[in-house]
PDB file of C-alpha atoms in Angstrom:
ATOM      1  CA  MET M   8     162.184 116.431  96.891  1.00  0.00           C
ATOM      2  CA  LYS M   9     160.767 116.497  93.403  1.00  0.00           C
ATOM      3  CA  PHE M  10     159.764 119.496  91.382  1.00  0.00           C
ATOM      4  CA  ILE M  11     157.061 118.911  88.823  1.00  0.00           C
ATOM      5  CA  LYS M  12     156.135 121.163  85.897  1.00  0.00           C
ATOM      6  CA  THR M  13     152.689 121.020  84.297  1.00  0.00           C
ATOM      7  CA  ASP M  14     151.774 121.371  80.709  1.00  0.00           C
ATOM      8  CA  THR M  15     150.077 124.656  80.195  1.00  0.00           C
ATOM      9  CA  ASP M  16     148.805 123.342  76.797  1.00  0.00           C
ATOM     10  CA  VAL M  17     147.257 120.178  78.174  1.00  0.00           C
ATOM     11  CA  ASN M  18     144.166 118.949  76.335  1.00  0.00           C
ATOM     12  CA  LEU M  19     141.646 118.215  79.062  1.00  0.00           C
ATOM     13  CA  PHE M  20     143.740 116.603  81.760  1.00  0.00           C
ATOM     14  CA  GLU M  21     147.075 115.125  82.848  1.00  0.00           C
ATOM     15  CA  ASN M  22     147.731 113.011  85.893  1.00  0.00           C
ATOM     16  CA  ILE M  23     150.851 114.617  87.388  1.00  0.00           C
ATOM     17  CA  ILE M  24     151.327 112.174  90.288  1.00  0.00           C
ATOM     18  CA  GLU M  25     149.878 108.659  90.577  1.00  0.00           C
ATOM     19  CA  THR M  26     150.574 106.447  93.593  1.00  0.00           C
ATOM     20  CA  GLU M  27     148.454 103.798  95.350  1.00  0.00           C
ATOM     21  CA  SER M  28     147.168 106.440  97.764  1.00  0.00           C
ATOM     22  CA  GLN M  29     147.219 109.646  95.817  1.00  0.00           C
ATOM     23  CA  VAL M  30     146.544 111.115  92.346  1.00  0.00           C
ATOM     24  CA  VAL M  31     147.151 114.709  91.461  1.00  0.00           C
ATOM     25  CA  THR M  32     145.439 115.819  88.295  1.00  0.00           C
ATOM     26  CA  HIS M  33     145.749 119.067  86.281  1.00  0.00           C
ATOM     27  CA  LEU M  34     142.318 119.600  84.641  1.00  0.00           C
ATOM     28  CA  VAL M  35     141.588 122.072  81.796  1.00  0.00           C
ATOM     29  CA  ILE M  36     137.971 122.906  80.899  1.00  0.00           C
ATOM     30  CA  PRO M  37     137.378 125.366  77.999  1.00  0.00           C
ATOM     31  CA  ALA M  38     134.627 127.927  78.511  1.00  0.00           C
ATOM     32  CA  GLY M  39     131.099 126.522  77.904  1.00  0.00           C
ATOM     33  CA  LYS M  40     132.307 122.920  78.396  1.00  0.00           C
ATOM     34  CA  ASN M  41     131.615 120.743  81.420  1.00  0.00           C
ATOM     35  CA  VAL M  42     132.659 117.673  83.401  1.00  0.00           C
ATOM     36  CA  PRO M  43     129.496 115.589  83.804  1.00  0.00           C
ATOM     37  CA  GLU M  44     128.352 114.293  87.149  1.00  0.00           C
ATOM     38  CA  HIS M  45     130.673 111.779  88.634  1.00  0.00           C
ATOM     39  CA  PHE M  46     132.195 110.582  91.921  1.00  0.00           C
ATOM     40  CA  VAL M  47     135.473 109.059  93.024  1.00  0.00           C
ATOM     41  CA  ASP M  48     136.460 106.744  95.946  1.00  0.00           C
ATOM     42  CA  TYR M  49     138.923 109.259  97.335  1.00  0.00           C
ATOM     43  CA  ASP M  50     139.043 112.279  99.601  1.00  0.00           C
ATOM     44  CA  VAL M  51     139.326 115.199  97.144  1.00  0.00           C
ATOM     45  CA  ILE M  52     140.639 118.791  97.272  1.00  0.00           C
ATOM     46  CA  VAL M  53     139.970 120.884  94.165  1.00  0.00           C
ATOM     47  CA  VAL M  54     142.059 124.081  93.747  1.00  0.00           C
ATOM     48  CA  PRO M  55     141.093 126.470  90.963  1.00  0.00           C
ATOM     49  CA  ILE M  56     144.131 128.026  89.374  1.00  0.00           C
ATOM     50  CA  LYS M  57     142.578 129.949  86.458  1.00  0.00           C
ATOM     51  CA  GLY M  58     139.183 131.021  85.256  1.00  0.00           C
ATOM     52  CA  LYS M  59     135.747 130.659  86.689  1.00  0.00           C
ATOM     53  CA  ALA M  60     133.500 127.518  86.916  1.00  0.00           C
ATOM     54  CA  ILE M  61     130.279 126.341  88.523  1.00  0.00           C
ATOM     55  CA  PHE M  62     130.922 123.447  90.902  1.00  0.00           C
ATOM     56  CA  GLY M  63     127.779 121.390  91.440  1.00  0.00           C
ATOM     57  CA  ASP M  64     126.999 119.309  94.582  1.00  0.00           C
ATOM     58  CA  VAL M  65     124.468 116.756  93.362  1.00  0.00           C
ATOM     59  CA  THR M  66     123.401 115.544  96.805  1.00  0.00           C
ATOM     60  CA  GLU M  67     122.810 118.997  98.266  1.00  0.00           C
ATOM     61  CA  LYS M  68     121.350 120.183  94.891  1.00  0.00           C
ATOM     62  CA  ARG M  69     123.434 123.398  94.989  1.00  0.00           C
ATOM     63  CA  GLU M  70     125.998 125.097  92.817  1.00  0.00           C
ATOM     64  CA  GLU M  71     128.822 127.505  93.754  1.00  0.00           C
ATOM     65  CA  VAL M  72     131.001 129.619  91.433  1.00  0.00           C
ATOM     66  CA  VAL M  73     134.665 128.826  92.146  1.00  0.00           C
ATOM     67  CA  VAL M  74     137.628 130.905  91.170  1.00  0.00           C
ATOM     68  CA  PRO M  75     141.378 131.021  91.988  1.00  0.00           C
ATOM     69  CA  GLY M  76     141.705 131.400  95.746  1.00  0.00           C
ATOM     70  CA  ASP M  77     138.705 129.114  96.487  1.00  0.00           C
ATOM     71  CA  ILE M  78     139.081 125.465  97.562  1.00  0.00           C
ATOM     72  CA  VAL M  79     136.502 122.688  97.295  1.00  0.00           C
ATOM     73  CA  GLN M  80     136.738 119.671  99.695  1.00  0.00           C
ATOM     74  CA  LEU M  81     134.890 116.380  98.861  1.00  0.00           C
ATOM     75  CA  HIS M  82     134.615 113.186 100.771  1.00  0.00           C
ATOM     76  CA  PRO M  83     134.676 109.784  98.970  1.00  0.00           C
ATOM     77  CA  ASN M  84     131.776 109.116  96.662  1.00  0.00           C
ATOM     78  CA  GLU M  85     130.240 112.649  96.730  1.00  0.00           C
ATOM     79  CA  HIS M  86     128.542 113.206  93.359  1.00  0.00           C
ATOM     80  CA  HIS M  87     129.617 116.446  91.664  1.00  0.00           C
ATOM     81  CA  TYR M  88     130.092 118.206  88.302  1.00  0.00           C
ATOM     82  CA  LEU M  89     131.782 121.237  86.912  1.00  0.00           C
ATOM     83  CA  LYS M  90     130.725 123.767  84.250  1.00  0.00           C
ATOM     84  CA  ALA M  91     133.315 126.211  82.853  1.00  0.00           C
ATOM     85  CA  ILE M  92     132.091 129.863  82.726  1.00  0.00           C
ATOM     86  CA  GLU M  93     135.518 130.941  81.500  1.00  0.00           C
ATOM     87  CA  ASP M  94     138.491 128.903  80.329  1.00  0.00           C
ATOM     88  CA  THR M  95     139.239 127.112  83.606  1.00  0.00           C
ATOM     89  CA  GLU M  96     142.113 125.134  85.083  1.00  0.00           C
ATOM     90  CA  VAL M  97     142.007 123.244  88.409  1.00  0.00           C
ATOM     91  CA  MET M  98     144.356 121.083  90.369  1.00  0.00           C
ATOM     92  CA  ILE M  99     142.664 118.044  91.822  1.00  0.00           C
ATOM     93  CA  ILE M 100     144.275 116.166  94.736  1.00  0.00           C
ATOM     94  CA  LYS M 101     142.746 112.749  95.335  1.00  0.00           C
ATOM     95  CA  SER M 102     144.013 110.898  98.445  1.00  0.00           C
ATOM     96  CA  LYS M 103     143.247 107.702 100.277  1.00  0.00           C
ATOM     97  CA  LEU M 104     143.321 108.975 103.874  1.00  0.00           C
ATOM     98  CA  LYS M 105     142.309 105.789 105.726  1.00  0.00           C
TER      99      LYS M 105
END
């Protein structure tokens, strides 16, 4: 078992765990900033832990406001973006499931 502490003062992001099949990232987005459209070749779970952000699904052309308590699930190569409404922090779990 391993206990991992995150940096609450991180500037943008820190990869907390990196293996061949999984990456866990702590992402910080200041209010008014965004993460432009992108995609990754992983199954992804996004867990908001602070703030409020707009999560955009490019393919479906829709946006959802996400807050702590919400979870976003993405399949590999789904195009998406984030816009921080408030100072926002999310945990991103990227996994190669197959």
